[in-house]
Coordinates of C-alpha atoms and ligand atoms in Angstrom, one line a residue:
X1 CA 1.6 63.5 12.7
X2 CA -1.4 61.4 13.6
X3 CA -2.4 57.9 12.7
X4 CA -5.9 57.4 10.7
X5 CA -7.8 54.1 10.1
X6 CA -10.4 53.8 8.2
X7 CA -12.9 51.0 8.3
X8 CA -15.8 50.8 5.3
X9 CA -18.3 47.9 5.0
X10 CA -21.3 47.3 3.7
X11 CA -21.0 49.3 0.2
X12 CA -21.5 47.0 -2.2
X13 CA -25.2 46.1 -3.5
X14 CA -26.4 42.5 -6.2
X15 CA -26.6 45.7 -9.0
X16 CA -22.9 46.7 -9.0
X17 CA -21.2 47.9 -6.4
X18 CA -18.3 46.8 -3.9
X19 CA -16.9 47.5 -1.1
X20 CA -13.4 46.9 -2.3
X21 CA -14.4 49.4 -5.3
X22 CA -15.9 52.1 -3.4
X23 CA -12.1 52.1 -1.1
X24 CA -9.7 52.5 -4.1
X25 CA -11.9 54.9 -4.9
X26 CA -11.8 56.8 -1.9
X27 CA -7.9 56.1 -1.5
X28 CA -7.6 57.9 -5.1
X29 CA -8.8 60.4 -3.9
X30 CA -6.2 60.5 -1.1
X31 CA -3.9 59.4 -2.5
X32 CA -4.0 62.7 -4.8
X33 CA -4.5 65.1 -1.7
X34 CA -0.9 63.8 -1.3
X35 CA -1.7 61.8 2.2
X36 CA 0.8 58.9 3.0
X37 CA -0.4 55.5 3.5
X38 CA 1.1 53.9 6.5
X39 CA -0.2 50.2 5.0
X40 CA -1.4 49.1 1.7
X41 CA -5.5 48.7 2.0
X42 CA -6.8 46.1 4.0
X43 CA -9.1 43.5 2.5
X44 CA -10.6 41.7 5.7
X45 CA -12.7 38.0 5.1
X46 CA -14.5 38.3 8.3
X47 CA -17.0 35.2 9.3
X48 CA -18.2 33.6 6.4
X49 CA -20.9 32.0 8.1
X50 CA -22.6 35.4 8.5
X51 CA -26.1 34.6 7.0
X52 CA -26.7 38.3 5.7
X53 CA -23.6 38.4 3.8
X54 CA -23.7 39.0 -0.1
X55 CA -20.6 37.1 -1.3
X56 CA -17.8 37.0 1.1
X57 CA -18.1 39.1 3.6
X58 CA -15.0 41.8 3.0
X59 CA -14.1 44.2 5.0
X60 CA -11.9 46.9 3.8
X61 CA -9.6 49.2 5.9
X62 CA -7.2 52.2 4.4
X63 CA -4.1 53.6 7.7
X64 CA -2.9 56.7 6.6
X65 CA -0.7 59.8 8.3
X66 CA -2.6 63.0 7.9
X67 CA -0.7 66.0 10.0
X68 CA -3.0 68.9 11.8
X69 CA -6.6 67.7 13.4
X70 CA -8.3 69.7 10.3
X71 CA -6.8 67.7 8.0
X72 CA -9.1 64.9 9.1
X73 CA -11.9 66.8 9.8
X74 CA -11.1 67.4 5.3
X75 CA -11.0 63.7 5.1
X76 CA -14.1 62.9 7.0
X77 CA -16.1 65.3 4.9
X78 CA -14.1 63.5 1.9
X79 CA -15.8 60.4 3.1
X80 CA -19.0 60.8 3.9
X81 CA -19.5 63.1 0.7
X82 CA -18.3 60.1 -1.6
X83 CA -19.9 57.2 0.5
X84 CA -23.3 58.8 0.0
X85 CA -23.1 59.3 -3.7
X86 CA -21.6 55.7 -4.2
X87 CA -24.8 54.4 -2.1
X88 CA -26.9 56.7 -4.2
X89 CA -26.1 55.0 -7.1
X90 CA -25.6 51.7 -5.8
X91 CA -29.4 51.7 -4.0
X92 CA -29.8 48.4 -2.6
X93 CA -32.5 48.2 0.8
X94 CA -30.1 45.5 1.9
X95 CA -27.0 47.0 2.1
X96 CA -26.0 49.5 5.2
X97 CA -22.9 51.4 3.5
X98 CA -21.0 52.1 6.9
X99 CA -17.1 54.0 7.8
X100 CA -15.8 53.8 11.1
X101 CA -12.6 56.8 11.1
X102 CA -10.3 56.1 14.0
X103 CA -7.3 58.8 14.9
X104 CA -4.2 57.0 16.3
X105 CA -3.7 53.8 18.2
X106 CA -5.7 50.9 17.7
X107 CA -7.3 50.2 21.3
X108 CA -7.5 46.5 22.3
X109 CA -11.2 46.5 22.3
X110 CA -11.4 47.0 18.4
X111 CA -8.7 44.1 18.5
X112 CA -10.6 41.8 20.7
X113 CA -13.9 42.8 18.6
X114 CA -12.1 42.2 14.9
X115 CA -11.6 38.8 16.5
X116 CA -14.9 38.1 17.9
X117 CA -16.6 38.9 14.3
X118 CA -14.0 36.5 12.7
X119 CA -15.5 33.7 14.3
X120 CA -18.9 34.2 15.9
X121 CA -22.2 36.6 15.4
X122 CA -21.9 39.7 17.0
X123 CA -24.8 42.0 17.4
X124 CA -24.7 46.1 16.2
X125 CA -25.3 46.9 20.2
X126 CA -21.9 45.5 20.8
X127 CA -19.9 47.4 18.0
X128 CA -22.0 50.6 19.7
X129 CA -21.1 49.7 22.9
X130 CA -17.6 49.5 22.4
X131 CA -17.4 52.5 20.0
X132 CA -19.0 54.9 22.4
X133 CA -16.1 54.3 24.9
X134 CA -13.9 56.1 22.1
X135 CA -14.4 59.9 21.7
X136 CA -11.3 59.6 19.1
X137 CA -13.5 57.2 16.5
X138 CA -16.2 59.0 14.3
X139 CA -18.7 57.1 12.3
X140 CA -21.8 57.1 9.9
X141 CA -24.2 54.7 8.5
X142 CA -26.2 55.0 5.3
X143 CA -29.6 53.4 5.1
X144 CA -28.6 51.2 8.7
X145 CA -26.2 50.3 10.7
X146 CA -25.3 47.1 10.2
X147 CA -21.9 47.9 8.3
X148 CA -20.4 49.5 11.5
X149 CA -19.6 45.6 12.6
X150 CA -17.7 45.1 8.9
X151 CA -16.0 48.7 9.3
X152 CA -15.1 48.3 13.1
X153 CA -13.4 44.9 12.6
X154 CA -12.0 46.2 9.5
X155 CA -9.9 48.3 12.0
X156 CA -9.3 46.5 14.4
X157 CA -7.8 43.4 11.9
X158 CA -4.2 44.9 12.2
X159 CA -2.2 42.2 10.7
X160 CA 0.9 43.5 12.2
X161 CA 2.1 40.1 13.7
X162 CA -0.8 37.8 12.3
X163 CA -0.5 36.0 8.9
X164 CA -1.7 37.4 5.9
X165 CA -1.2 37.5 2.0
X166 CA -1.9 40.1 -0.8
X167 CA -4.1 40.9 -3.7
X168 CA -3.4 42.6 -6.7
X169 CA -7.1 43.6 -8.0
X170 CA -7.8 45.6 -11.1
X171 CA -11.3 47.0 -11.6
X172 CA -13.1 47.6 -15.0
X173 CA -14.4 50.6 -16.5
X174 CA -18.3 51.1 -16.1
X175 CA -19.9 50.1 -19.6
X176 CA -18.6 46.6 -18.8
X177 CA -19.9 45.6 -15.5
X178 CA -22.6 42.7 -16.2
X179 CA -20.3 41.1 -18.9
X180 CA -18.2 38.7 -19.7
X181 CA -14.5 39.7 -18.4
X182 CA -12.4 39.6 -21.6
X183 CA -9.2 38.5 -19.5
X184 CA -7.4 35.4 -22.1
X185 CA -7.7 31.8 -20.8
X186 CA -4.3 30.8 -22.4
X187 CA -2.5 34.2 -21.1
X188 CA -3.3 32.7 -17.4
X189 CA -2.2 29.3 -17.3
X190 CA 1.2 30.9 -19.2
X191 CA 1.3 33.5 -16.1
X192 CA 0.6 30.4 -13.6
X193 CA 3.3 28.4 -15.1
X194 CA 6.0 31.4 -14.7
X195 CA 4.5 32.6 -11.1
X196 CA 2.4 29.6 -9.9
X197 CA 4.9 29.0 -7.1
X198 CA 4.6 32.6 -5.7
X199 CA 0.9 32.7 -6.2
X200 CA -2.4 31.0 -5.0
X201 CA -5.4 29.9 -6.8
X202 CA -5.1 31.6 -10.6
X203 CA -6.2 27.9 -12.9
X204 CA -8.2 25.1 -11.7
X205 CA -6.4 21.6 -13.5
X206 CA -9.1 19.3 -12.2
X207 CA -12.0 21.6 -14.0
X208 CA -9.8 23.7 -16.4
X209 CA -10.8 27.0 -15.1
X210 CA -8.9 30.1 -14.4
X211 CA -9.8 31.0 -10.6
X212 CA -8.7 34.9 -10.8
X213 CA -11.9 36.1 -12.5
X214 CA -15.2 36.6 -10.5
X215 CA -18.3 36.2 -12.2
X216 CA -20.9 39.0 -10.8
X217 CA -22.2 41.8 -12.2
X218 CA -19.2 43.3 -9.9
X219 CA -16.8 46.5 -11.2
X220 CA -13.6 43.5 -10.3
X221 CA -11.9 42.5 -13.7
X222 CA -9.6 40.3 -11.5
X223 CA -8.0 39.8 -8.7
X224 CA -3.8 37.9 -8.5
X225 CA -3.5 36.8 -4.9
X226 CA -0.1 35.7 -3.6
X227 CA 2.8 36.3 -1.3
X228 CA 4.6 39.5 -2.8
X229 CA 2.9 42.6 -4.3
X230 CA 6.1 42.9 -6.5
X231 CA 5.0 39.7 -8.0
X232 CA 2.1 39.9 -8.3
X233 CA 2.4 43.2 -10.6
X234 CA 4.9 40.9 -12.6
X235 CA 2.0 38.1 -13.2
X236 CA -0.4 41.1 -14.5
X237 CA 2.2 41.9 -17.2
X238 CA 1.9 38.6 -18.7
X239 CA -2.3 38.4 -19.1
X240 CA -3.5 39.8 -21.7
X241 CA -6.5 41.5 -21.2
X242 CA -8.8 42.8 -23.8
X243 CA -10.5 45.8 -22.2
X244 CA -9.8 48.7 -20.5
X245 CA -9.1 48.5 -16.4
X246 CA -9.9 51.8 -14.8
X247 CA -8.2 50.9 -11.5
X248 CA -5.3 48.4 -10.1
X249 CA -4.8 48.3 -6.5
X250 CA -3.0 45.8 -3.8
X251 CA -4.9 44.5 -0.8
X252 CA -3.0 43.2 2.3
X253 CA -5.6 40.5 3.6
X254 CA -6.4 37.5 5.8
X255 CA -7.3 35.4 2.3
X256 CA -5.9 32.1 2.7
X257 CA -4.3 31.9 6.2
X258 CA -7.3 30.0 8.2
X259 CA -7.9 33.1 10.3
X260 CA -11.6 31.7 10.9
X261 CA -11.3 28.4 12.4
X262 CA -11.4 28.7 16.2
X263 CA -9.9 25.8 17.6
X264 CA -12.2 24.2 20.0
X265 CA -11.5 21.2 22.7
X266 CA -15.2 19.7 22.0
X267 CA -18.4 19.1 19.9
X268 CA -20.1 20.2 22.4
X269 CA -18.7 23.6 22.3
X270 CA -19.4 24.1 18.3
X271 CA -22.5 26.5 17.7
X272 CA -24.3 27.3 14.4
X273 CA -22.6 30.2 12.6
X274 CA -19.0 29.5 14.1
X275 CA -16.1 28.8 12.0
X276 CA -14.1 26.0 13.8
X277 CA -11.5 23.4 13.7
X278 CA -12.5 20.2 16.0
X279 CA -11.4 16.6 16.7
X280 CA -13.3 13.4 16.9
X281 CA -13.8 10.5 16.0
X282 CA -16.2 8.9 12.4
X283 CA -19.4 7.5 14.4
X284 CA -21.5 6.9 11.4
X285 CA -19.9 5.8 8.2
X286 CA -19.6 8.4 5.5
X287 CA -22.7 8.3 2.8
X288 CA -23.4 10.1 0.0
X289 CA -26.7 11.7 -0.4
X290 CA -29.1 13.3 -3.0
X291 CA -27.4 16.1 -4.5
X292 CA -23.9 14.2 -4.2
X293 CA -22.7 15.4 -1.1
X294 CA -20.9 13.1 1.6
X295 CA -22.0 13.3 5.5
X296 CA -20.4 11.6 8.6
X297 CA -21.4 11.8 11.9
X298 CA -18.5 12.6 14.2
X299 CA -18.5 12.3 18.1
X300 CA -15.9 13.1 21.1
X301 CA -17.0 11.8 24.5
X302 CA -19.6 14.0 24.4
X303 CA -21.0 15.3 22.0
X304 CA -21.9 14.7 18.4
X305 CA -21.9 16.4 15.2
X306 CA -22.4 15.9 11.2
X307 CA -19.7 17.3 8.8
X308 CA -20.6 17.3 5.2
X309 CA -18.2 17.5 2.0
X310 CA -20.5 19.1 -0.4
X311 CA -21.3 18.5 -4.1
X312 CA -19.0 21.4 -5.5
X313 CA -16.1 19.9 -3.6
X314 CA -15.5 17.0 -5.6
X315 CA -13.2 14.7 -5.7
X316 CA -12.2 15.7 -2.0
X317 CA -15.5 14.0 -1.6
X318 CA -14.0 10.2 -2.6
X319 CA -11.3 11.3 -0.2
X320 CA -13.9 11.6 3.3
X321 CA -16.1 8.5 2.0
X322 CA -12.7 6.2 2.2
X323 CA -12.6 7.0 6.4
X324 CA -14.8 4.3 8.2
X325 CA -15.6 4.3 11.8
X326 CA -13.8 4.8 14.5
X327 CA -11.0 6.9 12.5
X328 CA -9.7 9.9 14.6
X329 CA -9.9 13.2 12.5
X330 CA -9.8 17.4 12.6
X331 CA -12.1 18.6 10.8
X332 CA -12.5 22.1 9.6
X333 CA -15.2 24.2 8.3
X334 CA -18.2 26.6 9.3
X335 CA -21.2 25.6 11.3
X336 CA -24.9 25.5 9.4
X337 CA -27.5 25.7 11.4
X338 CA -30.2 22.5 12.1
X339 CA -33.0 22.2 10.5
X340 CA -35.9 20.4 9.4
X341 CA -33.9 18.1 7.1
X342 CA -30.6 18.3 8.9
X343 CA -29.1 18.5 12.3
X344 CA -26.3 20.9 12.8
X345 CA -23.5 20.3 9.8
X346 CA -19.4 21.4 9.9
X347 CA -19.1 22.0 6.2
X348 CA -16.0 20.7 5.2
X349 CA -13.5 23.5 4.1
X350 CA -10.3 20.3 5.1
X351 CA -9.6 17.2 6.8
X352 CA -6.6 15.6 9.1
X353 CA -6.5 12.4 9.1
X354 CA -4.9 11.7 12.5
X355 CA -5.4 7.7 13.2
X356 CA -6.7 5.3 11.5
X357 CA -8.4 2.1 12.9
X358 CA -7.7 -1.0 12.4
X359 CA -9.9 -3.4 10.2
X360 CA -9.5 -6.8 10.1
X361 CA -11.5 -9.0 7.4
X362 CA -12.0 -12.7 8.4
X363 CA -10.9 -15.2 5.8
X364 CA -11.5 -19.0 5.7
X365 CA -8.2 -20.7 6.5
X366 CA -5.3 -21.9 3.9
X367 CA -5.1 -26.2 3.8
X368 CA -2.2 -26.9 5.6
X369 CA -1.2 -30.1 2.9
X370 CA -2.0 -28.3 -0.6
X371 CA -2.1 -24.5 0.7
X372 CA -5.8 -24.5 -1.4
X373 CA -8.4 -22.0 1.0
X374 CA -10.5 -24.5 3.2
X375 CA -14.6 -24.4 3.1
X376 CA -16.5 -24.1 6.2
X377 CA -18.0 -26.8 7.2
X378 CA -20.7 -25.7 9.0
X379 CA -20.9 -23.4 12.2
X380 CA -18.4 -24.4 15.2
X381 CA -17.6 -27.5 13.2
X382 CA -14.3 -26.2 11.7
X383 CA -13.0 -26.5 7.9
X384 CA -12.2 -29.1 5.0
X385 CA -9.7 -28.9 1.7
X386 CA -12.2 -29.7 -1.2
X387 CA -8.6 -30.2 -3.4
X388 CA -6.6 -33.2 -1.2
X389 CA -9.9 -33.9 1.8
X390 CA -8.1 -32.6 4.7
X391 CA -10.2 -32.0 7.5
X392 CA -9.5 -30.1 10.4
X393 CA -12.2 -29.4 13.1
X394 CA -10.8 -26.7 15.2
X395 CA -9.5 -24.6 12.5
X396 CA -11.4 -21.3 12.7
X397 CA -11.5 -17.9 10.5
X398 CA -8.7 -15.7 10.4
X399 CA -8.0 -12.0 11.2
X400 CA -6.3 -10.3 8.4
X401 CA -5.4 -6.5 9.1
X402 CA -7.0 -4.8 5.7
X403 CA -5.2 -2.3 4.5
X404 CA -6.4 1.2 3.9
X405 CA -7.2 3.4 1.2
X406 CA -6.3 6.5 3.0
X407 CA -3.2 7.3 5.3
X408 CA -2.9 9.3 7.7
X409 CA -2.4 13.1 6.9
X410 CA -4.0 16.8 5.9
X411 CA -6.0 16.7 2.7
X412 CA -8.1 20.0 1.3
X413 CA -10.4 20.0 -1.7
X414 CA -9.7 21.1 -5.6
X415 CA -8.8 25.4 -6.1
X416 CA -12.1 25.3 -7.3
X417 CA -14.0 25.1 -3.7
X418 CA -11.5 27.1 -1.9
X419 CA -13.7 30.1 0.0
X420 CA -11.5 33.3 0.5
X421 CA -10.4 32.4 3.8
X422 CA -9.4 29.0 3.1
X423 CA -5.7 28.1 3.3
X424 CA -4.4 26.2 0.8
X425 CA -2.1 23.0 2.0
X426 CA 1.0 24.8 0.0
X427 CA 1.4 27.9 2.0
X428 CA 1.9 25.7 5.1
X429 CA 4.6 27.0 6.3
X430 CA 4.9 30.3 4.5
X431 CA 2.8 31.8 6.7
X432 CA 4.0 34.9 7.6
X433 CA 4.2 36.8 11.5
X434 CA 5.4 40.7 11.3
X435 CA 5.0 43.1 8.8
X436 CA 7.6 45.0 7.5
X437 CA 5.6 48.2 6.0
X438 CA 4.9 49.1 2.3
X439 CA 7.5 48.6 -0.2
X440 CA 5.7 49.5 -3.0
X441 CA 5.1 53.0 -3.9
X442 CA 2.1 52.8 -6.4
X443 CA -0.2 50.5 -5.1
X444 CA -3.0 52.2 -6.0
X445 CA -3.4 53.8 -9.9
X446 CA -5.9 55.4 -11.7
X447 CA -5.1 54.4 -15.4
X448 CA -8.6 56.1 -17.0
Ligands
ATP501 P1 -18.0 41.0 0.1 O1 -18.9 41.6 -1.4 O2 -17.0 42.6 0.2 O3 -16.9 39.8 -0.1 P2 -20.4 40.4 1.5 O4 -21.0 41.6 0.4 O5 -20.0 39.1 1.4 O6 -19.0 41.5 0.8 P3 -20.9 42.5 3.1 O7 -22.6 43.1 2.1 O8 -20.1 43.5 3.7 O9 -21.0 41.3 3.2 O10 -22.4 42.4 4.2 C1 -21.8 41.7 5.1 C2 -22.5 42.2 6.5 O11 -22.4 41.9 7.8 C3 -22.1 44.0 6.8 O12 -23.0 44.4 7.0 C4 -21.1 43.7 8.5 O13 -21.3 45.1 9.3 C5 -21.7 42.1 8.9 N1 -20.9 41.2 9.7 C6 -19.6 41.1 9.2 N2 -18.9 40.3 10.3 C7 -20.0 40.1 11.2 C8 -20.0 39.3 12.0 N3 -19.6 38.6 12.7 N4 -21.5 39.4 12.7 C9 -22.6 40.1 12.4 N5 -22.8 40.5 11.3 C10 -21.3 41.0 10.4

């Protein structure tokens, strides 16, 4: 028996297709052949700052066991024919559907590459160079090779000893694509009441909006995210869904783990298209600009960078606005390149206030005789009390420490502003460190 790892990417298109949908169809075909999966489907979100992504820069891997070598050949043929069929159906000149198949243990350089693809922009030539060193790997692309990057990274990102979560995804039948999703909103709230503690991002109560249903014309009806696949199935059974569901599949995923954030020591090391965690002092007080975005400048001893809490982060911007010059913070987010209108900017996903600067307000002294507030007699001439007539030519303004309206701590935007990789504060302390193996038999099901 050999382990076989199949990586897929860029199979989606703006007019309907989706890499996860293709992967689920393929997994179903493999399942019909009685092939044993060694993992749930893996949904790997890569660097969210990649400029040519369509949506969430997701790639998928399917991991299974096959017996003799000829089975691998059959699997490969099946994949190629299905990929060509799907890519032909959802033609989109921008997408470059690709597959990588690897037999055996995952080489260390695939893992290294996956980490790089999560944090940085990687050239296709780097993927090709690495692939050329491994005779036990084959790959294939339709229209162009770029999808190889994500497909290889999806194989290399194993999540065997890094954090992960699960997502149960339900797929629509073809006739419903592009139409409003018929999932009863009240039942989503009920599900959240019952299972919300074990789940992630079901409903945004601030904007009164369900978060489990996407909005595009893609085949995904809904996605339930959480810590345990069994709980996701239970939660799913509470939903009132008023349209047919074709497939249900469970993905193990790096979503909501903050895996994209690379800790960098200095602001000088922050480059465009990276996603980082970096510390510095507030240099220029946050200000609200046209469009409702809140922007401030962050510096360390050597370099500075703009940081922006964009309009969709809603109430989070009010927290950021409370920062003052000199506050020491850790910012987390992806980096937009500079343009004619703005400098290199970190798109703020979360902020940790580490140390608040002490701010003093200078106020007039109180009269020592009657307690009223005294008034100045002119610059350097002391203060007098209007009420009782007391005068003190040596009195000075008194420094009073201002009570700050923000406390040290970690702050996040409302749930509606969460992107795929962002870890909600509620997950802190629940991070997983090992994958004990597949515990559910039917994690890919075709219902119709
Ligand atoms: P999905 O719809 O599945 O969420 P997406 O549509 O946003 O994902 P893709 O259409 O898959 O993204 O496009 C992303 C493209 O960028 C793919 O071709 C992928 O190989 C490539 N890619 C992924 N990560 C990187 C990276 N770090 N550097 C360069 N290219 C990358």
